[in-house]
Short mmCIF file of C-alpha atoms and ligand atoms in Angstrom, two decimals:
data_model
loop_
_atom_site.label_atom_id
_atom_site.label_comp_id
_atom_site.label_asym_id
_atom_site.label_seq_id
_atom_site.Cartn_x
_atom_site.Cartn_y
_atom_site.Cartn_z
CA MET B 1 -104.56 132.17 -96.37
CA ALA B 2 -105.63 133.14 -99.86
CA THR B 3 -102.94 134.48 -102.18
CA LEU B 4 -102.51 138.21 -101.98
CA PRO B 5 -103.56 140.26 -104.93
CA ALA B 6 -100.49 141.04 -107.08
CA VAL B 7 -98.81 144.45 -106.78
CA GLN B 8 -96.30 146.26 -108.97
CA SER B 9 -93.10 147.78 -107.75
CA HIS B 10 -93.87 150.98 -109.80
CA PHE B 11 -96.87 153.17 -109.51
CA PRO B 12 -99.65 152.77 -112.14
CA ASN B 13 -99.76 154.46 -115.49
CA ARG B 14 -102.56 156.78 -114.41
CA PRO B 15 -102.63 160.64 -114.20
CA GLN B 16 -103.04 160.64 -110.36
CA PHE B 17 -99.64 158.93 -110.15
CA GLN B 18 -97.83 160.89 -112.81
CA GLY B 19 -96.07 164.22 -113.17
CA PHE B 20 -96.55 166.32 -109.99
CA MET B 21 -98.67 163.51 -108.62
CA LYS B 22 -96.02 161.07 -108.70
CA PRO B 23 -95.81 159.80 -105.09
CA CYS B 24 -93.33 161.81 -102.98
CA GLY B 25 -92.65 159.07 -100.34
CA VAL B 26 -90.24 161.24 -98.45
CA GLU B 27 -89.67 161.59 -94.71
CA GLY B 28 -87.03 163.81 -93.15
CA GLU B 29 -86.07 167.40 -92.32
CA ALA B 30 -84.33 170.35 -94.04
CA PHE B 31 -83.07 173.34 -92.23
CA ASN B 32 -82.53 176.94 -93.35
CA LEU B 33 -84.57 176.65 -96.56
CA GLU B 34 -83.70 179.03 -99.40
CA ILE B 35 -85.91 182.28 -99.20
CA GLU B 36 -86.52 184.72 -101.87
CA GLY B 37 -87.74 188.07 -100.34
CA LYS B 38 -88.31 188.44 -96.57
CA ILE B 39 -90.32 186.58 -94.00
CA PRO B 40 -91.21 189.21 -91.39
CA ASP B 41 -89.36 188.48 -88.09
CA GLU B 42 -92.63 188.64 -86.17
CA ILE B 43 -93.90 185.51 -87.76
CA ASP B 44 -93.20 182.67 -85.32
CA GLY B 45 -95.17 179.41 -85.78
CA THR B 46 -95.65 176.25 -87.86
CA PHE B 47 -97.76 175.52 -90.97
CA TYR B 48 -98.91 171.87 -90.80
CA ARG B 49 -100.48 170.24 -93.75
CA VAL B 50 -101.19 166.75 -95.13
CA MET B 51 -101.07 165.09 -98.53
CA PRO B 52 -102.30 161.59 -99.54
CA ASP B 53 -99.03 159.97 -100.59
CA PRO B 54 -99.17 156.19 -101.21
CA GLN B 55 -96.21 154.33 -99.83
CA PHE B 56 -96.75 151.27 -102.07
CA SER B 57 -98.26 150.93 -105.39
CA PRO B 58 -101.97 149.88 -104.98
CA PHE B 59 -103.38 146.61 -106.24
CA ILE B 60 -106.71 148.49 -107.01
CA GLU B 61 -107.35 149.58 -110.58
CA ASN B 62 -107.39 153.33 -110.85
CA ASP B 63 -107.10 154.04 -107.13
CA PRO B 64 -108.17 157.67 -106.44
CA TRP B 65 -105.89 160.35 -105.11
CA PHE B 66 -107.98 160.35 -101.84
CA ASN B 67 -106.75 156.84 -100.89
CA GLY B 68 -103.01 157.66 -100.34
CA ASP B 69 -101.29 157.40 -97.06
CA GLY B 70 -101.34 160.62 -94.96
CA ASN B 71 -97.93 162.24 -95.13
CA ILE B 72 -97.56 165.36 -92.82
CA SER B 73 -95.49 168.37 -93.63
CA ALA B 74 -94.51 170.90 -90.97
CA PHE B 75 -93.01 174.25 -92.11
CA GLN B 76 -91.73 176.21 -89.23
CA LEU B 77 -91.11 180.04 -89.75
CA LYS B 78 -89.15 181.76 -87.04
CA ASN B 79 -86.70 184.74 -87.08
CA GLY B 80 -87.12 185.24 -90.76
CA ARG B 81 -86.00 181.66 -91.47
CA ALA B 82 -87.78 178.49 -92.54
CA SER B 83 -87.28 174.88 -91.88
CA PHE B 84 -89.23 171.77 -92.80
CA LYS B 85 -90.03 168.31 -91.44
CA GLN B 86 -92.14 165.63 -93.00
CA ARG B 87 -93.33 162.29 -91.70
CA TYR B 88 -96.04 159.72 -92.57
CA VAL B 89 -98.70 159.09 -89.98
CA ARG B 90 -97.94 155.66 -88.67
CA THR B 91 -101.34 154.30 -89.20
CA GLU B 92 -102.06 150.49 -88.79
CA LYS B 93 -102.29 150.40 -92.60
CA LEU B 94 -98.81 152.04 -93.20
CA THR B 95 -97.15 150.01 -90.48
CA ARG B 96 -98.44 146.74 -91.69
CA GLU B 97 -97.85 147.46 -95.26
CA ARG B 98 -94.28 148.47 -94.48
CA GLU B 99 -93.79 145.14 -92.60
CA ALA B 100 -95.18 143.21 -95.62
CA GLN B 101 -93.41 145.49 -98.14
CA ARG B 102 -96.48 145.86 -100.34
CA ALA B 103 -99.98 147.18 -100.43
CA LEU B 104 -102.57 145.39 -98.23
CA LEU B 105 -105.41 147.87 -98.36
CA GLY B 106 -107.92 147.64 -101.08
CA LYS B 107 -110.44 150.27 -102.45
CA TYR B 108 -111.11 153.62 -100.78
CA ARG B 109 -113.34 152.99 -97.78
CA ASN B 110 -114.17 149.39 -98.84
CA LYS B 111 -112.84 146.84 -96.32
CA TYR B 112 -114.29 144.01 -98.36
CA THR B 113 -111.56 144.55 -100.93
CA ASP B 114 -108.58 144.35 -98.45
CA ALA B 115 -105.90 141.76 -98.59
CA VAL B 116 -105.94 141.35 -94.81
CA GLU B 117 -108.24 142.29 -92.03
CA PHE B 118 -107.47 145.68 -90.44
CA LYS B 119 -108.79 146.89 -87.11
CA ILE B 120 -108.56 150.51 -88.45
CA ARG B 121 -108.00 151.06 -92.14
CA THR B 122 -107.83 154.77 -92.23
CA THR B 123 -105.13 156.63 -94.15
CA ALA B 124 -105.28 159.76 -91.87
CA ASN B 125 -104.78 161.83 -94.98
CA THR B 126 -107.26 164.85 -95.03
CA ASN B 127 -106.57 167.37 -92.38
CA VAL B 128 -104.13 168.08 -89.46
CA VAL B 129 -105.23 170.13 -86.48
CA HIS B 130 -103.62 171.20 -83.23
CA PHE B 131 -105.66 170.38 -80.15
CA ASN B 132 -104.82 170.16 -76.42
CA GLY B 133 -101.03 169.88 -77.08
CA LYS B 134 -101.32 167.25 -79.89
CA LEU B 135 -101.53 167.16 -83.51
CA LEU B 136 -104.52 165.15 -84.82
CA ALA B 137 -104.26 163.64 -88.24
CA LEU B 138 -107.79 163.23 -89.59
CA LYS B 139 -109.78 161.31 -92.11
CA GLU B 140 -113.59 161.15 -91.91
CA ASP B 141 -113.58 157.25 -91.76
CA ALA B 142 -112.04 156.75 -88.41
CA PRO B 143 -110.87 158.35 -85.19
CA PRO B 144 -107.82 160.60 -85.27
CA TYR B 145 -104.25 159.58 -85.10
CA ALA B 146 -102.40 161.79 -82.48
CA MET B 147 -98.90 162.99 -83.19
CA ASP B 148 -96.21 164.93 -81.54
CA PRO B 149 -96.33 168.55 -82.86
CA VAL B 150 -92.56 168.92 -82.62
CA THR B 151 -91.17 165.48 -83.89
CA LEU B 152 -94.11 164.40 -85.96
CA GLU B 153 -93.89 161.05 -84.18
CA THR B 154 -97.19 159.22 -84.26
CA LEU B 155 -98.51 158.63 -80.68
CA GLY B 156 -101.34 156.40 -81.72
CA LEU B 157 -104.97 156.15 -82.52
CA HIS B 158 -106.64 158.69 -80.28
CA ASN B 159 -110.03 158.02 -78.72
CA PHE B 160 -109.85 160.90 -76.09
CA ASP B 161 -109.09 158.42 -73.26
CA GLY B 162 -112.08 156.31 -74.19
CA GLN B 163 -114.61 159.16 -74.38
CA LEU B 164 -115.10 158.99 -78.24
CA PRO B 165 -118.56 157.45 -78.82
CA SER B 166 -118.25 157.32 -82.62
CA LEU B 167 -116.39 155.00 -84.93
CA THR B 168 -115.79 158.06 -87.13
CA PHE B 169 -114.44 161.72 -86.76
CA THR B 170 -114.83 164.49 -89.23
CA ALA B 171 -111.82 165.84 -91.08
CA HIS B 172 -113.22 169.36 -90.40
CA PRO B 173 -113.75 170.00 -86.70
CA LYS B 174 -114.40 173.71 -85.81
CA PHE B 175 -112.81 175.51 -82.98
CA ASP B 176 -114.66 178.17 -80.89
CA PRO B 177 -112.29 181.16 -80.89
CA ALA B 178 -113.51 182.13 -77.53
CA THR B 179 -113.23 178.85 -75.54
CA GLY B 180 -110.94 176.61 -77.74
CA GLU B 181 -113.77 174.11 -77.66
CA MET B 182 -113.59 171.59 -80.54
CA ILE B 183 -116.93 170.90 -82.17
CA CYS B 184 -117.08 167.62 -84.16
CA PHE B 185 -119.15 164.92 -85.64
CA GLY B 186 -118.75 161.63 -87.35
CA TYR B 187 -121.06 160.19 -90.05
CA GLU B 188 -121.50 156.58 -90.85
CA ALA B 189 -120.82 156.65 -87.10
CA LYS B 190 -121.95 152.99 -86.45
CA GLY B 191 -120.08 151.55 -89.37
CA ASP B 192 -120.05 151.55 -93.12
CA GLY B 193 -123.53 152.23 -94.69
CA THR B 194 -125.16 153.29 -91.46
CA PRO B 195 -127.18 156.54 -91.47
CA ASP B 196 -126.16 157.48 -87.92
CA ILE B 197 -124.49 160.79 -87.24
CA CYS B 198 -122.80 161.41 -83.89
CA TYR B 199 -122.39 165.07 -82.83
CA TYR B 200 -119.99 165.85 -80.05
CA ARG B 201 -118.27 168.90 -78.36
CA ILE B 202 -114.93 168.56 -76.72
CA ALA B 203 -113.62 171.15 -74.16
CA ALA B 204 -110.07 172.67 -74.85
CA ASP B 205 -108.71 170.27 -72.13
CA GLY B 206 -110.16 167.19 -73.96
CA THR B 207 -113.26 166.52 -71.81
CA PHE B 208 -116.36 165.54 -73.73
CA LEU B 209 -119.08 168.08 -73.02
CA GLU B 210 -121.91 166.58 -74.89
CA THR B 211 -122.86 163.82 -77.39
CA VAL B 212 -126.04 163.71 -79.59
CA TRP B 213 -126.94 160.91 -81.94
CA LEU B 214 -129.06 161.67 -85.00
CA VAL B 215 -130.12 159.92 -88.07
CA SER B 216 -129.39 161.18 -91.62
CA PRO B 217 -132.14 161.18 -94.38
CA VAL B 218 -129.54 159.46 -96.71
CA VAL B 219 -126.22 157.51 -96.17
CA ALA B 220 -124.10 160.08 -97.92
CA MET B 221 -120.95 162.03 -97.48
CA ILE B 222 -120.85 164.86 -94.84
CA HIS B 223 -117.48 166.30 -95.51
CA ASP B 224 -117.38 169.67 -94.01
CA PHE B 225 -119.93 171.49 -91.65
CA ALA B 226 -120.59 174.75 -90.22
CA VAL B 227 -121.03 176.16 -86.65
CA THR B 228 -122.49 179.49 -85.51
CA ALA B 229 -123.04 181.09 -82.13
CA ASN B 230 -126.13 178.79 -81.45
CA HIS B 231 -126.43 176.31 -84.21
CA VAL B 232 -124.65 173.59 -86.22
CA VAL B 233 -125.26 172.88 -89.84
CA PHE B 234 -124.53 169.69 -91.77
CA PRO B 235 -124.31 169.92 -95.58
CA ILE B 236 -124.83 166.51 -97.06
CA MET B 237 -123.20 165.89 -100.50
CA PRO B 238 -125.36 163.70 -102.96
CA GLN B 239 -122.60 161.02 -102.94
CA VAL B 240 -124.38 158.09 -101.43
CA CYS B 241 -123.30 154.78 -99.90
CA ASP B 242 -124.79 151.37 -100.36
CA ILE B 243 -123.62 148.59 -98.05
CA ASP B 244 -124.54 145.84 -100.69
CA ARG B 245 -122.34 147.64 -103.39
CA LEU B 246 -119.53 147.71 -100.81
CA LYS B 247 -119.89 143.98 -100.11
CA ALA B 248 -119.80 143.28 -103.84
CA GLY B 249 -116.59 145.03 -104.01
CA GLY B 250 -117.86 148.26 -105.52
CA GLU B 251 -117.19 151.96 -104.67
CA HIS B 252 -118.03 153.42 -101.32
CA TRP B 253 -119.58 156.43 -103.15
CA GLN B 254 -121.89 156.96 -105.99
CA TRP B 255 -123.17 160.35 -107.27
CA SER B 256 -126.91 160.48 -106.85
CA PRO B 257 -128.46 163.11 -109.27
CA GLU B 258 -132.02 162.27 -107.72
CA THR B 259 -130.91 163.19 -104.09
CA PRO B 260 -131.33 166.70 -102.99
CA PHE B 261 -128.63 168.64 -101.23
CA TYR B 262 -129.82 168.10 -97.56
CA ILE B 263 -128.75 170.63 -94.99
CA GLY B 264 -129.28 169.58 -91.46
CA VAL B 265 -129.70 172.41 -88.85
CA MET B 266 -129.86 171.93 -85.02
CA PRO B 267 -128.96 173.72 -81.88
CA ARG B 268 -125.28 173.78 -81.04
CA VAL B 269 -125.89 172.99 -77.30
CA GLY B 270 -128.70 170.72 -75.78
CA ALA B 271 -129.90 169.11 -79.03
CA THR B 272 -131.70 165.77 -79.05
CA ALA B 273 -132.18 163.37 -82.00
CA GLY B 274 -135.53 165.13 -82.81
CA SER B 275 -134.07 168.70 -82.84
CA VAL B 276 -132.51 168.39 -86.27
CA LYS B 277 -134.39 169.88 -89.28
CA TRP B 278 -133.44 168.65 -92.77
CA PHE B 279 -133.59 171.46 -95.22
CA ARG B 280 -133.56 170.59 -98.99
CA HIS B 281 -131.84 172.33 -101.78
CA PRO B 282 -132.10 170.97 -105.41
CA ASN B 283 -129.31 168.58 -106.25
CA CYS B 284 -125.87 170.10 -106.50
CA PHE B 285 -122.35 169.53 -104.98
CA PRO B 286 -121.70 171.36 -101.71
CA GLY B 287 -118.01 171.78 -101.04
CA HIS B 288 -116.00 173.47 -98.19
CA VAL B 289 -117.45 175.94 -95.82
CA ALA B 290 -115.90 179.40 -95.48
CA ASN B 291 -117.91 180.29 -92.30
CA ALA B 292 -121.32 180.61 -90.96
CA PHE B 293 -123.00 183.12 -88.55
CA GLU B 294 -126.37 184.35 -87.30
CA ASP B 295 -127.63 187.61 -88.59
CA ASP B 296 -129.50 190.38 -86.53
CA ARG B 297 -132.71 188.43 -87.22
CA GLY B 298 -131.38 185.08 -86.08
CA GLN B 299 -131.26 183.75 -89.61
CA LEU B 300 -128.26 181.36 -90.40
CA VAL B 301 -125.89 182.55 -93.05
CA VAL B 302 -123.73 179.85 -94.45
CA ASP B 303 -120.99 180.68 -96.98
CA ILE B 304 -119.99 177.53 -98.85
CA GLY B 305 -118.67 176.48 -102.15
CA VAL B 306 -121.30 175.11 -104.42
CA SER B 307 -120.95 173.34 -107.84
CA PRO B 308 -123.89 172.45 -110.07
CA THR B 309 -122.15 169.12 -110.95
CA ASN B 310 -120.23 166.45 -109.13
CA VAL B 311 -116.82 167.61 -108.21
CA PHE B 312 -115.75 164.15 -107.17
CA PHE B 313 -115.78 163.09 -110.89
CA TRP B 314 -113.93 159.77 -110.07
CA TRP B 315 -117.15 158.53 -108.31
CA PRO B 316 -119.68 158.79 -111.07
CA ASP B 317 -123.42 158.23 -111.06
CA ALA B 318 -125.14 154.68 -111.36
CA ASN B 319 -124.79 154.92 -115.14
CA GLY B 320 -121.17 155.73 -115.05
CA ASN B 321 -121.62 159.44 -115.78
CA SER B 322 -119.47 162.23 -114.51
CA PRO B 323 -118.76 165.79 -115.67
CA ARG B 324 -115.43 166.27 -117.46
CA PRO B 325 -113.07 167.65 -114.88
CA GLU B 326 -112.31 170.82 -116.87
CA THR B 327 -116.03 171.70 -116.93
CA ILE B 328 -116.35 171.65 -113.12
CA VAL B 329 -116.97 175.12 -111.53
CA SER B 330 -117.59 175.72 -107.83
CA ARG B 331 -118.55 179.18 -106.51
CA LEU B 332 -118.71 180.77 -103.07
CA THR B 333 -122.37 180.82 -102.25
CA ARG B 334 -124.32 182.28 -99.40
CA ILE B 335 -127.26 180.18 -98.21
CA THR B 336 -129.58 181.84 -95.65
CA LEU B 337 -131.77 179.58 -93.49
CA ASP B 338 -134.34 180.33 -90.69
CA PRO B 339 -133.76 177.76 -88.07
CA ALA B 340 -137.31 178.28 -86.93
CA SER B 341 -138.95 177.70 -90.23
CA GLU B 342 -141.12 174.80 -91.06
CA HIS B 343 -140.67 175.31 -94.70
CA LEU B 344 -137.88 173.00 -95.40
CA ASP B 345 -137.47 173.55 -99.26
CA ILE B 346 -134.83 176.13 -99.74
CA LEU B 347 -136.08 178.83 -102.23
CA PRO B 348 -133.97 180.51 -104.82
CA GLU B 349 -133.96 183.80 -102.86
CA GLN B 350 -132.27 182.14 -99.96
CA VAL B 351 -129.23 181.36 -102.26
CA LYS B 352 -126.85 184.02 -103.61
CA THR B 353 -123.58 183.67 -105.37
CA LEU B 354 -121.12 185.78 -103.51
CA GLN B 355 -118.35 185.83 -106.15
CA SER B 356 -118.08 184.59 -109.64
CA SER B 357 -114.79 183.00 -109.53
CA ASN B 358 -114.27 179.15 -109.80
CA SER B 359 -113.00 178.71 -106.35
CA GLU B 360 -112.55 176.37 -103.40
CA PHE B 361 -110.54 175.93 -100.13
CA TYR B 362 -112.04 179.04 -98.43
CA ARG B 363 -110.32 180.38 -95.28
CA ILE B 364 -111.21 183.14 -92.92
CA ASP B 365 -109.47 184.90 -90.15
CA ASP B 366 -110.36 182.14 -87.57
CA ARG B 367 -110.46 184.60 -84.65
CA PHE B 368 -113.83 185.63 -86.20
CA ALA B 369 -115.15 182.11 -86.72
CA PHE B 370 -118.90 181.53 -85.95
CA GLY B 371 -119.47 185.31 -86.15
CA ARG B 372 -120.06 187.71 -89.09
CA HIS B 373 -116.92 187.58 -91.19
CA ARG B 374 -115.77 190.36 -93.68
CA HIS B 375 -112.86 188.62 -95.33
CA VAL B 376 -112.64 185.34 -97.28
CA PHE B 377 -109.46 183.94 -98.81
CA TYR B 378 -109.39 181.02 -101.23
CA ASP B 379 -107.93 179.22 -104.19
CA ALA B 380 -109.24 180.29 -107.58
CA MET B 381 -108.84 179.24 -111.27
CA ASP B 382 -108.81 182.01 -113.83
CA PRO B 383 -107.22 180.91 -117.10
CA ALA B 384 -107.06 184.68 -118.18
CA LEU B 385 -104.22 185.26 -115.58
CA GLY B 386 -101.79 183.81 -118.08
CA THR B 387 -100.88 180.27 -116.88
CA ASP B 388 -98.74 178.64 -119.45
CA PHE B 389 -101.06 175.62 -119.83
CA PRO B 390 -99.28 174.18 -122.99
CA SER B 391 -95.87 173.95 -121.29
CA ILE B 392 -97.09 172.66 -118.04
CA ALA B 393 -99.71 170.22 -119.21
CA PRO B 394 -97.28 167.19 -119.40
CA ASN B 395 -96.32 167.75 -115.77
CA LEU B 396 -99.67 168.32 -114.15
CA GLY B 397 -100.68 164.78 -113.40
CA GLY B 398 -104.34 164.43 -112.55
CA GLY B 399 -107.07 163.44 -110.21
CA TYR B 400 -107.24 166.63 -108.35
CA PRO B 401 -108.68 170.11 -108.98
CA LEU B 402 -106.45 172.83 -110.27
CA TYR B 403 -106.32 176.51 -108.86
CA ASN B 404 -103.86 178.92 -110.43
CA SER B 405 -104.29 181.92 -107.93
CA LEU B 406 -105.25 183.04 -104.50
CA GLU B 407 -108.05 185.46 -104.02
CA HIS B 408 -109.20 187.78 -101.15
CA LEU B 409 -112.90 188.79 -101.12
CA ASP B 410 -113.84 191.70 -99.01
CA LEU B 411 -117.49 191.23 -98.44
CA GLU B 412 -117.99 194.79 -97.21
CA THR B 413 -116.58 196.54 -100.30
CA GLY B 414 -117.33 193.62 -102.64
CA LYS B 415 -113.78 193.90 -103.86
CA THR B 416 -111.64 190.83 -104.94
CA SER B 417 -107.90 191.00 -104.89
CA VAL B 418 -105.79 188.40 -106.80
CA TYR B 419 -102.38 186.86 -106.14
CA PHE B 420 -101.01 185.06 -109.08
CA PRO B 421 -98.01 182.90 -108.20
CA GLY B 422 -96.60 182.63 -111.68
CA ARG B 423 -97.36 181.21 -115.12
CA HIS B 424 -96.12 177.69 -114.32
CA HIS B 425 -97.69 177.37 -110.80
CA MET B 426 -100.78 176.06 -109.16
CA VAL B 427 -101.85 176.77 -105.58
CA GLN B 428 -102.79 174.51 -102.55
CA GLU B 429 -105.08 175.62 -99.73
CA PRO B 430 -103.89 178.75 -97.95
CA VAL B 431 -103.75 179.53 -94.22
CA PHE B 432 -104.22 182.84 -92.64
CA ILE B 433 -101.71 184.29 -90.06
CA PRO B 434 -102.78 187.36 -88.06
CA ARG B 435 -100.30 190.25 -87.84
CA LYS B 436 -98.80 190.40 -84.37
CA GLY B 437 -100.52 192.91 -82.16
CA SER B 438 -103.41 193.53 -84.70
CA THR B 439 -106.95 192.67 -83.85
CA GLU B 440 -108.37 193.83 -87.20
CA GLU B 441 -110.16 190.98 -89.11
CA GLY B 442 -108.00 189.78 -92.02
CA ASP B 443 -104.99 191.99 -91.27
CA GLY B 444 -101.90 189.69 -91.58
CA TYR B 445 -100.51 187.23 -94.03
CA LEU B 446 -101.60 184.40 -96.31
CA LEU B 447 -99.39 181.40 -96.64
CA ALA B 448 -99.78 178.59 -99.29
CA LEU B 449 -97.87 175.73 -100.65
CA VAL B 450 -97.39 176.30 -104.32
CA ASN B 451 -96.62 173.66 -107.00
CA ASN B 452 -94.08 174.86 -109.60
CA TYR B 453 -94.48 172.73 -112.75
CA ALA B 454 -91.41 174.30 -114.47
CA THR B 455 -88.98 173.22 -111.65
CA MET B 456 -91.16 170.33 -110.52
CA GLY B 457 -90.57 171.50 -107.01
CA SER B 458 -92.63 173.02 -104.30
CA GLU B 459 -92.60 176.50 -102.80
CA LEU B 460 -94.33 178.34 -99.99
CA HIS B 461 -95.63 181.70 -100.99
CA LEU B 462 -96.20 184.37 -98.29
CA VAL B 463 -98.54 187.38 -99.12
CA ASP B 464 -99.32 190.33 -96.91
CA THR B 465 -103.09 190.77 -96.93
CA GLY B 466 -102.53 194.48 -96.99
CA ASN B 467 -100.66 194.30 -100.43
CA PHE B 468 -102.23 191.15 -101.78
CA GLY B 469 -100.90 191.29 -105.39
CA GLU B 470 -97.28 191.02 -104.31
CA THR B 471 -95.07 188.04 -103.15
CA LEU B 472 -93.68 188.99 -99.65
CA ALA B 473 -91.43 185.84 -99.49
CA LYS B 474 -90.96 182.68 -101.34
CA VAL B 475 -89.60 179.59 -99.67
CA VAL B 476 -88.03 177.24 -102.26
CA LEU B 477 -88.29 173.57 -100.97
CA PRO B 478 -85.59 171.09 -102.13
CA ILE B 479 -88.43 168.68 -102.88
CA ARG B 480 -91.59 168.19 -104.73
CA LEU B 481 -94.59 167.66 -102.45
CA ARG B 482 -97.67 166.11 -104.06
CA HIS B 483 -100.91 167.99 -104.09
CA GLY B 484 -102.50 167.87 -100.66
CA LEU B 485 -105.64 168.69 -98.77
CA HIS B 486 -105.87 170.73 -95.57
CA GLY B 487 -103.60 172.39 -93.13
CA ASN B 488 -103.41 174.89 -90.32
CA TRP B 489 -101.18 177.56 -88.89
CA VAL B 490 -100.21 177.01 -85.28
CA ASP B 491 -98.53 180.10 -83.64
CA ALA B 492 -95.51 179.32 -81.40
CA ALA B 493 -97.51 180.87 -78.62
CA GLU B 494 -99.99 178.03 -78.74
C1 4M4 L 501 -111.79 166.97 -100.06
C2 4M4 L 501 -112.51 166.13 -99.60
C3 4M4 L 501 -112.27 164.69 -99.08
C4 4M4 L 501 -113.29 163.92 -98.75
C5 4M4 L 501 -113.13 162.69 -98.37
C6 4M4 L 501 -111.92 162.12 -98.29
O1 4M4 L 501 -111.69 160.75 -98.00
C7 4M4 L 501 -110.73 162.87 -98.63
O2 4M4 L 501 -109.58 162.23 -98.56
C8 4M4 L 501 -108.30 162.85 -98.84
C9 4M4 L 501 -110.88 164.26 -99.06
FE1 FE2 L 502 -111.88 169.01 -96.76
#
């Protein structure tokens, strides 16, 4: 066997491995965490979230944040108390690297750069959802890894008892609040560089209901998607893949300024390969979806973050150009589409900025998913709030977007409320927790992991949506958790 590429015993001298982004590497539990304020007794459930957290120093130059091993945190809130558990997903990658005591995986989504051959090379680092009694740790390049929701033990790669037809599985499945059905897709579904998209619906008991194969107009990233009562919507990011570049040891993704922002629309049930329509919007970067629904006239209304420039600045265009990170701005945008239209070019009047904040990581009250929503919660960056940038700058690390506040947008009144966690803090993605016994949309709590750059520790902040400016409770963790991606609240009743 060829000699393995050399690795260092310390992490690279790069922003994505420094300060708050220094790998955490911790597995374990902590009981009875320190709480400031009061967690309402009625809150009973667990907040699961995942962060990319490399176990070993990579042998890849400038390895991006998105390539770290999935480390799952579970915060249980019960009887006004909080406890914490954390475990890595036992992926094939993590397990084999632990045996070898070194990094074996090469570049992000480029198997041609690996030091050994993997069957499955996913890091399972992007989202964690609860489905049919299991946790599914997700990354869009592979099937899920299933985990035990209580012990966080990895049960193994999950192909739904052989029913999964796709090599890949989105990190953003959607759940029908009425039936519990999980609506999913995979892109590059027949392997790296393939334009194939596989769409599938899975009943709450894990039975596959339907599979549809389609072909994308470009081989490009489809990170999030949207579902309404009768349709599904695929927003395609102009980050494109080329198999020859991969084989030459290059990046999986390259920003393509010539490529429009394609939006695929097709029926949610009973579609065939020919049912999909590819709408075109001028080049831009589509981010996460807040929600989508059908209005009275049957038009699709998609609320999504849109940035005029490439948010994934670490994957530049063919000439090596990327925006400077501090210039990137994403805004919550409403795109309205007529699924019956033959006019596939999206006109300016179909696109409306809903809110001017630089924002991302939109969440709604999921009980209202696929229908008209009134309330949106998200991360926002507003330097005017008073963040002490000079003092925290040396601790920030890099390679990830910064948001210093949580916002609540009421689409009915047009009013925005702001939660500012403190002058030395940045926020991660929030989750919404409904108030017990209340069926009113958005009535409950918002819970988010917060990075405190003064203490270099993590905190959970709990906010009552009825009193958004105030901290209801702050859980102080005995540990620093790296910046992460997505998570979900699972009520104990589930
Ligand atoms: C936020 C998006 C995103 C997209 C692709 C990824 O592989 C990923 O890994 C953490 C994250
Ligand atoms: Fe995401």
